Every structure is written in C-alpha cells, then in structure tokens.
Amino acid sequence: MGSVRKASAWLGLVDDNDDERYYDDDYADERESGSGEAWVTDPRVKVASESAQEQGRRIGTVTPDSFRDARHIGELFRDGVPVIMNLTNMEPADAKRVVDFAAGLIFGLRGSIERVSTRVFLLSPADTEIVSGEVASRPADGFFNQS
C-alpha cells in the first residue's frame, strides 16, 4: 500500500481493505478444518539429517552409563561414523574398560583417538581427517599486522 493510500485510510477517507488482497482463503480453511495432515516441505529441500547421512557427514555422541553401552560405540565406529565418547557419568573402573575397548576398536579399524577434555574422547575412523583448531602463524605483512 502506498503512503498516500495509507494516510487516506488512516484519516478514514478510503476503506482499508488492503489486507484482503493478501489473505489466503485456502490457508484459513485448512487451519479451521483441523485436517491433521503432516506438514510437507518442498521436495527439492532435503532435511539436514538425510543429506548428512547420504554424504557421510555424521558424528555420533555417546554418553554410556556402564560398560554394556560400549556396544553402541562400536557399532557406530564400525559403520565409519566418528564418535564422541563422554565418560563423565561412569565409574572410573568402567570408564577405563570403555577406553580400553575404544583403543581396541581404533587399532583394529585403523582409526585414531583423541582426548577432547577430561573423560571425553573423539574416535575417528581411518578416512576422517582431524583439523587442529590452533591458530597458524601469521605472515609479517598480513592482514593483522598493526605496525
């Protein structure tokens, strides 16, 4: 709506029915009927989890309570999924057994293990590259040179 039309509508000189042009009757009918149909997205749009699974961009997080949960870690890692193990909820003896189990996994499947923090570990399959978050040395004449 133009500014002159808005001013005229505000003064009451013309009817303010501009909203009716944009009102979608079909939408109102669906909302009132309560059809209960699931919301369907555009088929060209992929859900993130589907796209990540197709391209192998998944990371598993496991917080085991006991050694019995180690099987889930092994299954994810065997499928080529990097796994973050959070052992903070475990007793120290069981946590040691899970770390030993993980060491066997990475040895057998040629992966790697890194300590992320206290009692949290990252298991990476052989085809996964770990990129360090450390800051690389900057060139003397680079962007950050303040001299």
mmCIF file of C-alpha atoms in Angstrom, residues 56-138:
data_model
loop_
_atom_site.group_PDB
_atom_site.id
_atom_site.type_symbol
_atom_site.label_atom_id
_atom_site.label_comp_id
_atom_site.label_asym_id
_atom_site.label_seq_id
_atom_site.Cartn_x
_atom_site.Cartn_y
_atom_site.Cartn_z
ATOM 1 C CA GLY A 56 28.697 -39.372 5.317
ATOM 2 C CA ARG A 57 28.695 -36.234 7.479
ATOM 3 C CA ARG A 58 27.528 -37.703 10.739
ATOM 4 C CA ILE A 59 29.083 -37.647 14.179
ATOM 5 C CA GLY A 60 27.810 -39.896 16.936
ATOM 6 C CA THR A 61 27.769 -38.799 20.570
ATOM 7 C CA VAL A 62 27.526 -41.469 23.238
ATOM 8 C CA THR A 63 27.323 -40.965 26.996
ATOM 9 C CA PRO A 64 27.455 -44.502 28.392
ATOM 10 C CA ASP A 65 26.282 -45.338 31.909
ATOM 11 C CA SER A 66 28.023 -48.702 32.087
ATOM 12 C CA PHE A 67 30.315 -50.928 30.062
ATOM 13 C CA ARG A 68 27.251 -52.523 28.430
ATOM 14 C CA ASP A 69 26.793 -49.316 26.380
ATOM 15 C CA ALA A 70 30.176 -49.846 24.691
ATOM 16 C CA ARG A 71 28.453 -51.929 22.024
ATOM 17 C CA HIS A 72 26.692 -48.830 20.679
ATOM 18 C CA ILE A 73 30.055 -47.043 20.403
ATOM 19 C CA GLY A 74 31.500 -49.998 18.491
ATOM 20 C CA GLU A 75 28.570 -50.214 16.075
ATOM 21 C CA LEU A 76 28.745 -46.516 15.183
ATOM 22 C CA PHE A 77 32.524 -46.597 14.763
ATOM 23 C CA ARG A 78 32.379 -49.794 12.675
ATOM 24 C CA ASP A 79 29.944 -48.005 10.315
ATOM 25 C CA GLY A 80 32.537 -45.259 9.762
ATOM 26 C CA VAL A 81 30.914 -42.648 11.975
ATOM 27 C CA PRO A 82 33.195 -40.531 14.186
ATOM 28 C CA VAL A 83 32.137 -40.952 17.816
ATOM 29 C CA ILE A 84 32.428 -38.591 20.754
ATOM 30 C CA MET A 85 32.521 -40.620 23.985
ATOM 31 C CA ASN A 86 31.522 -38.726 27.120
ATOM 32 C CA LEU A 87 32.557 -40.892 30.081
ATOM 33 C CA THR A 88 31.820 -38.336 32.818
ATOM 34 C CA ASN A 89 28.777 -40.264 34.131
ATOM 35 C CA MET A 90 30.691 -43.529 34.562
ATOM 36 C CA GLU A 91 32.569 -45.044 37.460
ATOM 37 C CA PRO A 92 36.354 -44.782 36.915
ATOM 38 C CA ALA A 93 36.799 -48.557 36.607
ATOM 39 C CA ASP A 94 34.089 -48.870 33.932
ATOM 40 C CA ALA A 95 35.388 -45.767 32.135
ATOM 41 C CA LYS A 96 38.824 -47.386 31.915
ATOM 42 C CA ARG A 97 37.279 -50.528 30.410
ATOM 43 C CA VAL A 98 35.436 -48.433 27.780
ATOM 44 C CA VAL A 99 38.653 -46.592 26.889
ATOM 45 C CA ASP A 100 40.427 -49.945 26.532
ATOM 46 C CA PHE A 101 37.573 -51.156 24.322
ATOM 47 C CA ALA A 102 37.858 -47.971 22.210
ATOM 48 C CA ALA A 103 41.624 -48.483 21.911
ATOM 49 C CA GLY A 104 40.956 -51.944 20.503
ATOM 50 C CA LEU A 105 38.438 -50.507 18.056
ATOM 51 C CA ILE A 106 40.791 -47.884 16.701
ATOM 52 C CA PHE A 107 43.644 -50.356 16.449
ATOM 53 C CA GLY A 108 41.534 -52.932 14.620
ATOM 54 C CA LEU A 109 39.907 -50.452 12.239
ATOM 55 C CA ARG A 110 42.982 -48.229 11.810
ATOM 56 C CA GLY A 111 41.310 -45.199 13.370
ATOM 57 C CA SER A 112 42.522 -42.660 15.882
ATOM 58 C CA ILE A 113 41.545 -41.479 19.338
ATOM 59 C CA GLU A 114 41.959 -38.004 20.790
ATOM 60 C CA ARG A 115 41.183 -36.652 24.217
ATOM 61 C CA VAL A 116 38.829 -33.677 23.880
ATOM 62 C CA SER A 117 38.595 -32.884 27.590
ATOM 63 C CA THR A 118 38.612 -34.741 30.887
ATOM 64 C CA ARG A 119 36.924 -38.105 30.276
ATOM 65 C CA VAL A 120 35.671 -37.061 26.794
ATOM 66 C CA PHE A 121 37.247 -38.687 23.736
ATOM 67 C CA LEU A 122 36.873 -38.458 19.956
ATOM 68 C CA LEU A 123 37.156 -41.701 17.971
ATOM 69 C CA SER A 124 37.857 -41.031 14.293
ATOM 70 C CA PRO A 125 37.707 -43.628 11.508
ATOM 71 C CA ALA A 126 40.680 -44.079 9.180
ATOM 72 C CA ASP A 127 39.195 -41.923 6.399
ATOM 73 C CA THR A 128 38.493 -38.928 8.675
ATOM 74 C CA GLU A 129 40.895 -36.009 8.887
ATOM 75 C CA ILE A 130 41.137 -34.128 12.171
ATOM 76 C CA VAL A 131 41.761 -30.419 11.643
ATOM 77 C CA SER A 132 43.502 -28.720 14.537
ATOM 78 C CA GLY A 133 41.901 -25.537 15.822
ATOM 79 C CA GLU A 134 45.268 -23.984 16.672
ATOM 80 C CA VAL A 135 46.000 -20.618 15.128
ATOM 81 C CA ALA A 136 48.608 -20.841 12.384
ATOM 82 C CA SER A 137 51.454 -18.359 12.381
ATOM 83 C CA ARG A 138 50.517 -15.198 10.525
#
